[in-house]
Amino acid sequence: MHFTSETSSNGVIERNFILDEITGVLWSPASGTVGAPLLLSGHSGGMHKKAPVVASALHCVTTYGFTVAAIDAPGHGDRPRNLQDQRWAEAIHRARAAVEPIAPIVIDYNMSLAERAVPEWQATLDALQALPEIGVDASIGYGGVNLGVVTGLMLTSVESRIAAVGFGGVYVHDALLEAARKITVPLEYRIPWDEDEIDHSSAVALFDAFASREKTLHAHPGRHNQVPEYERDSSAWFFARHLGRAADTASN
Amino acid sequence: MHFTSETSSNGVIERNFILDEITGVLWSPASGTVGAPLLLSGHSGGMHKKAPVVASALHCVTTYGFTVAAIDAPGHGDRPRNLQDQRWAEAIHRARAAVEPIAPIVIDYNMSLAERAVPEWQATLDALQALPEIGVDASIGYGGVNLGVVTGLMLTSVESRIAAVGFGGVYVHDALLEAARKITVPLEYRIPWDEDEIDHSSAVALFDAFASREKTLHAHPGRHNQVPEYERDSSAWFFARHLGRAADTASN
């Protein structure tokens, strides 16, 4: 893991990094990271490591003292896109322009991206745990929406280091249900209730599939990119409760 | 409205009151109530004005400076039960003992109780607003579970003074759906996901029926009497956001 830049603003240190082909970013509190939980943040399809997760990430860093890491999905952000991914992206654009359903294309594309992203997240986690300011004792959570959910589901179903997951809206299909049945860690799952192509019953079916004993579903008005501020706060607080910073700070 | 007792403990003043046949309780912060929102609390069937809402009510008083009012449902708590209610209560006990469904009995019983409770809540609200420490400018919310939801739905569908509602688990039936369609104020609806006789799809159908633009559904593990502490906190915060105390205090 190689840091390529470091900036500091409003009490948050932002460091860009490169790990083999992976481009990522690490946010940490300027006040120090001793015992800080580590939150992994999975961006949505078509976005990149810093958008639109930045606001949430900064909130976790400044309010709860978390360290937050995000990486670009394959072919996203600072990473070159291969020909197959380019075709998928173009098919999505064409379907959108024709006002046709994009879900079938997105599902295939996201599954392909997630399969490639899982080993990348695992390598990133190894590298992060090797940093003295993080170490192997930091409790680890994963949050994401959309593509970030698909990746997080696949990752968490095979990765025992992740202790809590917070997911947003996602197109539900069988492979996700299957992965959810393997997940037993605490879950907060936010469903955007007015999302085109996400029907309520399939979203609830995904919630039901999780094997987690502690799981909470939040349905909120709007689409996946219209998450109300109180849900963002609730998500940070969820991670604080489960990753160990709730008791230390103003936890409501 | 006639106060029959006043005690003070841990910064909360508790006053029992009587209004005609209604027995109730008012909790308020010892530090004063200027501009304090008023939260009406509807208890569940078989319970009374102080249980199990006390913990929630005290949390709202101490954390957000609310005034909280609760009244006994007809035939509950300190109020005599009439013969018809006695028969319903016995039918529920018999069904429970025989491990038969209680929902059909509870639905009829609760609807009858709620029809009687609505004018009682309105009279209580008139009397509370006539108190100098509350007044007509206090913003008003209503929270309840179970019977408290049925009463709150019927009340809010005809009562424009209520500005936000927080509901818990309830047996869903047509009259509730019909009342929900008339409700437009912000809503937080908590579904106990492991409740006998509350199926998920009917609970979600009730959520869908609300005409509120801002509405949030929370599904949590356990039964209606097993609401996690973080949901109780979330509920208080919901009211604080909508009734005007979120900005003044630790609103996280």
Coordinates of C-alpha atoms in Angstrom, one line a residue:
Chain A
M1 CA 0.0 0.0 0.0
H2 CA 1.5 3.2 -1.2
F3 CA 0.1 6.6 -0.1
T4 CA 0.2 9.2 -3.0
S5 CA -1.2 12.3 -1.2
E6 CA -2.2 13.6 2.2
T7 CA -4.4 16.5 2.9
S8 CA -6.1 17.7 6.1
S9 CA -9.3 19.7 6.5
N10 CA -11.7 20.3 9.4
G11 CA -10.1 17.7 11.6
V12 CA -10.0 14.9 9.0
I13 CA -6.9 13.6 7.3
E14 CA -7.5 12.3 3.7
R15 CA -4.9 10.1 2.2
N16 CA -5.1 8.6 -1.3
F17 CA -3.4 5.2 -1.8
I18 CA -2.5 2.7 -4.4
L19 CA -2.3 -1.1 -3.8
D20 CA -1.4 -2.9 -7.0
E21 CA -4.1 -1.9 -9.4
I22 CA -6.4 -0.7 -6.7
T23 CA -6.9 3.0 -6.1
G24 CA -8.3 4.0 -2.7
V25 CA -8.7 6.6 -0.1
L26 CA -8.4 6.6 3.7
W27 CA -10.0 9.2 6.0
S28 CA -9.0 9.4 9.6
P29 CA -9.4 11.8 12.5
A30 CA -6.6 14.2 13.0
S31 CA -6.9 13.7 16.7
G32 CA -5.6 10.2 16.4
T33 CA -6.8 6.7 15.7
V34 CA -6.0 4.6 18.8
G35 CA -8.7 2.0 19.1
A36 CA -10.6 3.5 16.2
P37 CA -13.0 1.2 14.3
L38 CA -12.5 0.8 10.6
L39 CA -15.4 1.3 8.2
L40 CA -15.1 0.1 4.7
S41 CA -17.2 2.1 2.2
G42 CA -18.5 0.6 -1.1
H43 CA -19.6 3.2 -3.6
S44 CA -22.5 2.7 -6.1
G45 CA -22.2 1.8 -9.7
G46 CA -21.0 4.6 -12.0
M47 CA -19.6 6.5 -9.0
H48 CA -16.2 6.3 -7.5
K49 CA -14.5 5.9 -4.1
K50 CA -15.2 9.5 -2.9
A51 CA -18.7 10.0 -4.2
P52 CA -21.3 10.0 -2.9
V53 CA -19.9 8.5 0.3
V54 CA -17.7 11.4 1.3
A55 CA -20.4 13.1 3.4
S56 CA -21.2 9.9 5.3
A57 CA -17.6 9.1 5.7
L58 CA -16.7 12.5 7.1
H59 CA -19.6 12.3 9.5
C60 CA -18.3 8.9 10.9
V61 CA -14.8 10.3 11.2
T62 CA -15.7 13.6 12.9
T63 CA -18.6 12.3 15.1
Y64 CA -17.3 8.9 16.1
G65 CA -13.6 9.0 15.4
F66 CA -13.7 6.2 12.8
T67 CA -11.2 5.5 10.2
V68 CA -13.0 5.1 6.8
A69 CA -11.5 3.4 3.7
A70 CA -13.0 3.4 0.2
I71 CA -11.7 1.9 -3.0
D72 CA -12.7 2.4 -6.6
A73 CA -14.6 -0.6 -8.0
P74 CA -12.9 -2.2 -11.1
G75 CA -13.2 0.2 -14.0
H76 CA -14.5 3.1 -11.8
G77 CA -12.9 6.3 -10.6
D78 CA -9.2 6.4 -11.3
R79 CA -9.1 2.9 -12.8
P80 CA -9.2 2.0 -16.5
R81 CA -12.4 0.3 -17.7
N82 CA -12.1 -2.9 -19.8
L83 CA -14.0 -3.5 -23.0
Q84 CA -16.7 -5.8 -21.4
D85 CA -17.4 -3.2 -18.7
Q86 CA -17.6 -0.5 -21.3
R87 CA -20.2 -2.5 -23.1
W88 CA -22.3 -3.0 -20.0
A89 CA -22.0 0.8 -19.2
E90 CA -23.1 1.6 -22.7
A91 CA -26.1 -0.8 -22.5
I92 CA -27.2 0.9 -19.3
H93 CA -27.0 4.3 -21.0
R94 CA -29.0 3.0 -24.0
A95 CA -31.7 1.5 -21.8
R96 CA -32.0 4.7 -19.8
A97 CA -32.3 6.8 -22.9
A98 CA -35.0 4.4 -24.2
V99 CA -36.7 4.5 -20.8
E100 CA -36.3 0.7 -20.7
P101 CA -35.6 -1.3 -17.4
I102 CA -31.9 -1.1 -16.5
A103 CA -32.1 -3.6 -13.7
P104 CA -31.3 -6.8 -15.8
I105 CA -28.2 -5.2 -17.1
V106 CA -27.1 -3.7 -13.8
I107 CA -27.5 -7.0 -12.0
D108 CA -25.1 -8.8 -14.4
Y109 CA -22.7 -6.0 -14.5
N110 CA -22.6 -5.5 -10.7
M111 CA -22.2 -9.3 -10.1
S112 CA -19.2 -9.3 -12.4
L113 CA -17.7 -6.2 -10.7
A114 CA -18.4 -7.6 -7.2
E115 CA -16.6 -10.9 -8.0
R116 CA -13.5 -9.0 -9.0
A117 CA -13.9 -6.5 -6.1
V118 CA -14.0 -9.1 -3.3
P119 CA -10.4 -10.2 -3.5
E120 CA -9.4 -6.6 -3.9
W121 CA -11.2 -5.6 -0.7
Q122 CA -9.5 -8.5 1.1
A123 CA -6.1 -7.4 -0.1
T124 CA -6.9 -3.8 0.9
L125 CA -8.0 -5.1 4.4
D126 CA -4.7 -7.0 4.8
A127 CA -2.8 -3.9 3.9
L128 CA -4.9 -1.6 6.2
Q129 CA -4.4 -4.0 9.1
A130 CA -0.7 -3.9 8.5
L131 CA -0.7 -0.1 9.1
P132 CA 0.4 0.7 12.7
E133 CA -2.4 3.2 13.0
I134 CA -5.0 0.6 12.3
G135 CA -3.6 -2.8 13.3
V136 CA -5.4 -6.2 13.6
D137 CA -7.5 -5.2 16.6
A138 CA -9.6 -2.5 15.0
S139 CA -13.2 -3.6 14.7
I140 CA -14.4 -3.5 11.1
G141 CA -17.7 -2.6 9.5
Y142 CA -18.8 -2.4 5.9
G143 CA -21.3 0.1 4.4
G144 CA -22.6 0.6 0.9
V145 CA -25.4 1.2 -1.6
N146 CA -26.2 -0.4 -4.9
L147 CA -23.1 -1.9 -6.3
G148 CA -21.6 -1.4 -2.9
V149 CA -24.3 -3.7 -1.5
V150 CA -23.6 -6.4 -4.0
T151 CA -19.9 -6.2 -3.2
G152 CA -20.4 -6.0 0.5
L153 CA -22.8 -9.0 0.5
M154 CA -20.3 -11.2 -1.4
L155 CA -17.4 -10.0 0.7
T156 CA -19.1 -10.4 4.1
S157 CA -20.4 -13.9 3.2
V158 CA -16.7 -15.1 2.9
E159 CA -14.9 -12.6 5.2
S160 CA -15.1 -13.1 8.9
R161 CA -13.3 -9.9 9.8
I162 CA -16.4 -7.8 9.1
A163 CA -18.4 -7.4 12.3
A164 CA -21.4 -5.2 11.1
V165 CA -22.9 -4.2 7.8
G166 CA -25.0 -1.3 6.7
F167 CA -26.7 -1.6 3.3
G168 CA -28.8 0.7 1.1
G169 CA -31.0 0.1 -1.9
V170 CA -30.1 -2.7 -4.4
Y171 CA -31.7 -4.7 -7.1
V172 CA -32.5 -8.0 -5.5
H173 CA -31.8 -11.3 -7.2
D174 CA -31.1 -15.0 -6.3
A175 CA -27.4 -14.7 -5.8
L176 CA -27.9 -11.9 -3.3
L177 CA -30.5 -13.8 -1.4
E178 CA -28.1 -16.8 -1.3
A179 CA -25.2 -14.6 0.0
A180 CA -27.5 -12.9 2.6
R181 CA -28.4 -16.3 4.1
K182 CA -24.7 -16.7 5.1
I183 CA -24.5 -13.4 6.9
T184 CA -24.9 -13.5 10.6
V185 CA -23.4 -10.1 11.8
P186 CA -25.6 -7.2 12.8
L187 CA -27.3 -5.5 9.8
E188 CA -29.0 -2.2 9.1
Y189 CA -30.7 -2.3 5.7
R190 CA -32.2 0.9 4.3
I191 CA -34.7 0.6 1.5
P192 CA -35.4 3.7 -0.6
W193 CA -39.2 3.3 -0.8
D194 CA -39.7 5.3 -4.1
E195 CA -37.0 3.7 -6.2
D196 CA -37.9 2.7 -9.7
E197 CA -37.3 -1.0 -10.3
I198 CA -36.9 -1.9 -6.6
D199 CA -40.2 -3.4 -5.6
H200 CA -41.0 -3.5 -1.9
S201 CA -41.6 -7.2 -1.6
S202 CA -38.2 -8.2 -3.1
A203 CA -36.5 -5.7 -0.9
V204 CA -38.3 -7.2 2.2
A205 CA -37.4 -10.7 0.9
L206 CA -33.7 -9.7 1.0
F207 CA -34.1 -8.4 4.6
D208 CA -35.7 -11.7 5.6
A209 CA -32.9 -13.7 4.0
F210 CA -30.2 -12.4 6.3
A211 CA -29.3 -14.9 9.0
S212 CA -28.3 -12.0 11.4
R213 CA -30.0 -12.2 14.8
E214 CA -29.8 -8.4 15.1
K215 CA -31.1 -6.9 11.9
T216 CA -33.1 -3.7 11.3
L217 CA -34.9 -2.6 8.2
H218 CA -35.4 1.1 7.5
A219 CA -37.6 2.2 4.6
H220 CA -37.3 5.9 3.8
P221 CA -39.0 8.1 1.3
G222 CA -37.2 8.9 -1.9
R223 CA -34.6 7.1 -4.1
H224 CA -31.2 5.6 -3.2
N225 CA -29.5 8.9 -3.9
Q226 CA -32.0 10.8 -1.7
V227 CA -31.1 9.3 1.7
P228 CA -32.4 11.6 4.4
E229 CA -29.9 13.1 6.7
Y230 CA -31.5 11.3 9.7
E231 CA -30.8 8.0 8.0
R232 CA -27.2 8.9 7.4
D233 CA -26.9 9.8 11.1
S234 CA -28.7 6.5 12.0
S235 CA -26.3 4.5 9.9
A236 CA -23.2 6.1 11.6
W237 CA -24.8 5.5 15.0
F238 CA -25.5 1.9 14.1
F239 CA -21.8 1.3 13.3
A240 CA -20.8 3.2 16.4
R241 CA -22.9 0.9 18.6
H242 CA -21.6 -2.3 17.0
L243 CA -18.0 -1.3 16.4
G244 CA -17.4 0.1 19.8
R245 CA -17.5 3.9 19.8
A246 CA -21.1 4.5 20.9
A247 CA -20.2 4.5 24.6
D248 CA -17.2 6.8 24.2
T249 CA -19.0 9.7 22.5
A250 CA -22.3 11.6 22.3
S251 CA -24.3 8.5 21.2
N252 CA -27.7 10.1 21.8
Chain B
M1 CA -58.5 18.7 34.7
H2 CA -57.7 18.0 38.3
F3 CA -54.2 17.0 39.5
T4 CA -54.3 14.4 42.3
S5 CA -50.6 14.0 43.0
E6 CA -47.2 15.4 42.2
T7 CA -43.9 13.7 42.7
S8 CA -40.4 14.6 41.4
S9 CA -37.5 12.3 40.6
N10 CA -34.3 12.6 38.6
G11 CA -35.4 15.9 37.1
V12 CA -38.9 14.7 36.0
I13 CA -42.1 15.9 37.6
E14 CA -44.9 13.4 37.5
R15 CA -48.5 14.5 38.1
N16 CA -51.5 12.3 38.1
F17 CA -54.7 13.9 36.9
I18 CA -58.4 13.2 36.5
L19 CA -60.6 14.7 33.8
D20 CA -64.2 13.6 34.1
E21 CA -63.9 9.8 33.9
I22 CA -60.4 9.9 32.4
T23 CA -57.4 9.1 34.6
G24 CA -54.1 10.3 33.3
V25 CA -50.5 11.3 34.0
L26 CA -48.3 14.2 32.9
W27 CA -44.5 14.1 33.0
S28 CA -42.6 17.3 32.5
P29 CA -39.0 18.5 33.0
A30 CA -38.3 20.1 36.4
S31 CA -36.2 22.6 34.5
G32 CA -39.2 24.2 33.0
T33 CA -41.5 23.7 30.0
V34 CA -41.3 27.0 28.0
G35 CA -41.7 26.0 24.4
A36 CA -41.7 22.3 25.2
P37 CA -43.3 20.0 22.7
L38 CA -46.1 17.8 24.0
L39 CA -46.1 14.1 23.3
L40 CA -49.2 12.0 23.8
S41 CA -48.5 8.4 24.6
G42 CA -51.0 5.6 23.9
H43 CA -50.4 2.4 25.9
S44 CA -51.1 -1.1 24.6
G45 CA -54.0 -3.3 25.4
G46 CA -54.1 -4.8 28.8
M47 CA -51.6 -2.2 30.0
H48 CA -52.2 1.2 31.6
K49 CA -51.1 4.8 31.3
K50 CA -47.7 4.2 32.9
A51 CA -46.6 0.9 31.5
P52 CA -44.7 0.1 29.4
V53 CA -44.4 3.7 28.2
V54 CA -42.7 5.1 31.3
A55 CA -39.1 4.4 30.1
S56 CA -39.8 6.0 26.7
A57 CA -41.6 8.9 28.2
L58 CA -38.9 9.7 30.8
H59 CA -36.3 9.5 28.0
C60 CA -38.2 12.1 26.0
V61 CA -38.5 14.3 29.0
T62 CA -34.9 14.1 30.2
T63 CA -33.2 14.1 26.8
Y64 CA -35.4 16.5 24.8
G65 CA -37.3 18.4 27.5
F66 CA -40.7 17.2 26.2
T67 CA -43.9 17.2 28.2
V68 CA -45.5 13.7 28.0
A69 CA -49.1 12.9 28.7
A70 CA -50.7 9.5 28.9
I71 CA -54.2 8.4 29.7
D72 CA -55.7 5.1 30.7
A73 CA -57.8 3.5 27.9
P74 CA -61.4 2.9 28.8
G75 CA -61.5 0.0 31.3
H76 CA -57.7 0.0 31.8
G77 CA -55.5 1.1 34.6
D78 CA -57.4 3.0 37.2
R79 CA -60.7 2.9 35.3
P80 CA -63.6 0.4 35.9
R81 CA -64.1 -2.1 33.1
N82 CA -67.6 -2.6 31.7
L83 CA -69.2 -6.0 31.1
Q84 CA -68.7 -6.1 27.3
D85 CA -65.0 -5.2 27.8
Q86 CA -64.7 -7.9 30.5
R87 CA -66.1 -10.4 28.0
W88 CA -63.5 -9.4 25.4
A89 CA -60.7 -9.6 27.9
E90 CA -61.8 -13.1 29.0
A91 CA -62.1 -14.2 25.3
I92 CA -58.5 -13.2 24.8
H93 CA -57.4 -15.1 27.9
R94 CA -59.3 -18.2 26.8
A95 CA -57.8 -18.0 23.2
R96 CA -54.3 -17.6 24.6
A97 CA -54.7 -20.5 27.0
A98 CA -56.0 -22.7 24.1
V99 CA -53.1 -21.4 21.9
E100 CA -55.6 -20.1 19.4
P101 CA -55.3 -16.8 17.4
I102 CA -56.1 -13.8 19.5
A103 CA -56.0 -11.2 16.6
P104 CA -59.7 -11.4 15.6
I105 CA -60.8 -10.7 19.1
V106 CA -58.2 -8.0 19.8
I107 CA -59.1 -6.2 16.6
D108 CA -62.8 -5.9 17.6
Y109 CA -61.9 -5.0 21.2
N110 CA -59.3 -2.4 20.2
M111 CA -61.6 -0.8 17.7
S112 CA -64.3 -0.4 20.3
L113 CA -61.8 1.0 22.8
A114 CA -60.3 3.4 20.3
E115 CA -63.8 4.8 19.3
R116 CA -64.3 5.6 22.9
A117 CA -60.8 6.9 23.5
V118 CA -60.7 9.4 20.6
P119 CA -63.1 11.9 22.2
E120 CA -61.3 11.3 25.5
W121 CA -58.0 12.2 24.0
Q122 CA -59.5 15.3 22.4
A123 CA -60.9 16.5 25.7
T124 CA -57.6 15.8 27.4
L125 CA -55.8 17.8 24.7
D126 CA -58.2 20.7 25.2
A127 CA -57.5 20.6 28.9
L128 CA -53.7 20.3 28.5
Q129 CA -53.7 23.3 26.1
A130 CA -55.6 25.3 28.7
L131 CA -52.7 24.8 31.2
P132 CA -50.4 27.8 31.2
E133 CA -47.3 25.6 31.2
I134 CA -48.4 24.0 27.9
G135 CA -50.7 26.4 26.0
V136 CA -51.9 26.3 22.5
D137 CA -48.6 26.9 20.8
A138 CA -46.9 23.6 21.9
S139 CA -46.2 21.3 19.0
I140 CA -47.9 18.0 19.5
G141 CA -47.0 14.4 18.7
Y142 CA -48.6 11.0 19.4
G143 CA -46.8 7.8 20.0
G144 CA -48.2 4.3 20.7
V145 CA -48.0 0.6 20.2
N146 CA -50.8 -2.0 19.7
L147 CA -54.1 -0.5 21.1
G148 CA -52.2 2.7 21.2
V149 CA -51.7 2.6 17.4
V150 CA -55.4 1.9 16.8
T151 CA -56.4 4.9 19.0
G152 CA -53.7 7.1 17.5
L153 CA -54.7 6.3 13.9
M154 CA -58.3 7.1 14.6
L155 CA -57.4 10.2 16.6
T156 CA -54.9 11.6 14.1
S157 CA -57.2 11.0 11.1
V158 CA -59.7 13.5 12.7
E159 CA -57.4 15.7 14.8
S160 CA -55.4 18.4 13.1
R161 CA -53.4 19.3 16.2
I162 CA -51.2 16.3 16.0
A163 CA -48.1 17.1 13.9
A164 CA -46.1 13.8 14.0
V165 CA -46.9 10.2 14.8
G166 CA -44.7 7.3 16.0
F167 CA -46.4 3.9 15.8
G168 CA -45.3 0.3 16.8
G169 CA -46.7 -3.1 16.1
V170 CA -50.4 -3.6 15.5
Y171 CA -52.8 -6.1 14.0
V172 CA -53.6 -4.7 10.6
H173 CA -57.2 -4.6 9.3
D174 CA -59.3 -2.5 6.8
A175 CA -60.4 0.2 9.2
L176 CA -56.8 0.9 10.0
L177 CA -55.8 1.1 6.4
E178 CA -58.6 3.5 5.8
A179 CA -57.6 5.8 8.6
A180 CA -53.9 5.7 7.5
R181 CA -54.9 7.0 4.1
K182 CA -56.1 10.2 5.8
I183 CA -52.9 10.8 7.7
T184 CA -50.4 13.2 6.1
V185 CA -48.1 14.1 9.0
P186 CA -44.6 12.7 9.4
L187 CA -44.6 9.1 10.5
E188 CA -42.2 6.6 12.1
Y189 CA -43.6 3.1 12.1
R190 CA -41.7 0.3 13.9
I191 CA -42.6 -3.2 13.0
P192 CA -41.7 -6.0 15.4
W193 CA -40.4 -8.6 12.9
D194 CA -40.9 -11.7 15.1
E195 CA -44.4 -11.0 16.3
D196 CA -46.9 -13.8 16.3
E197 CA -50.0 -13.0 14.2
I198 CA -48.4 -9.9 12.6
D199 CA -47.4 -10.9 9.1
H200 CA -44.9 -8.8 7.3
S201 CA -46.9 -8.1 4.2
S202 CA -49.9 -6.7 6.1
A203 CA -47.5 -4.5 8.2
V204 CA -45.9 -3.2 5.0
A205 CA -49.3 -2.6 3.5
L206 CA -50.2 -0.4 6.5
F207 CA -47.0 1.6 5.9
D208 CA -47.8 2.0 2.3
A209 CA -51.3 3.2 3.1
F210 CA -50.1 6.3 5.0
A211 CA -50.5 9.5 2.9
S212 CA -47.5 11.1 4.7
R213 CA -44.8 12.5 2.4
E214 CA -42.2 11.9 5.1
K215 CA -42.6 8.3 6.4
T216 CA -40.1 5.9 7.7
L217 CA -40.5 2.2 8.4
H218 CA -38.3 0.4 10.9
A219 CA -38.4 -3.3 11.3
H220 CA -36.6 -4.6 14.3
P221 CA -36.0 -8.1 15.7
G222 CA -38.3 -9.4 18.5
R223 CA -41.9 -8.8 19.5
H224 CA -43.7 -5.6 20.3
N225 CA -42.7 -5.7 23.9
Q226 CA -39.1 -6.3 22.9
V227 CA -38.3 -2.9 21.3
P228 CA -34.5 -2.5 21.2
E229 CA -33.1 0.5 23.1
Y230 CA -31.8 2.0 19.9
E231 CA -35.4 2.1 18.5
R232 CA -36.6 3.8 21.6
D233 CA -33.9 6.4 21.1
S234 CA -34.7 6.7 17.4
S235 CA -38.3 7.3 18.2
A236 CA -37.5 10.1 20.7
W237 CA -35.2 11.6 18.1
F238 CA -37.9 11.4 15.4
F239 CA -40.2 13.4 17.6
A240 CA -37.5 15.9 18.5
R241 CA -36.8 16.5 14.8
H242 CA -40.4 17.1 14.0
L243 CA -41.7 18.8 17.1
G244 CA -38.8 21.3 17.3
R245 CA -36.3 20.3 20.0
A246 CA -33.7 18.6 17.8
A247 CA -31.8 21.8 17.0
D248 CA -31.8 22.9 20.7
T249 CA -30.2 19.8 22.2
A250 CA -27.9 16.9 21.4
S251 CA -29.8 15.8 18.3
N252 CA -27.8 13.0 17.2

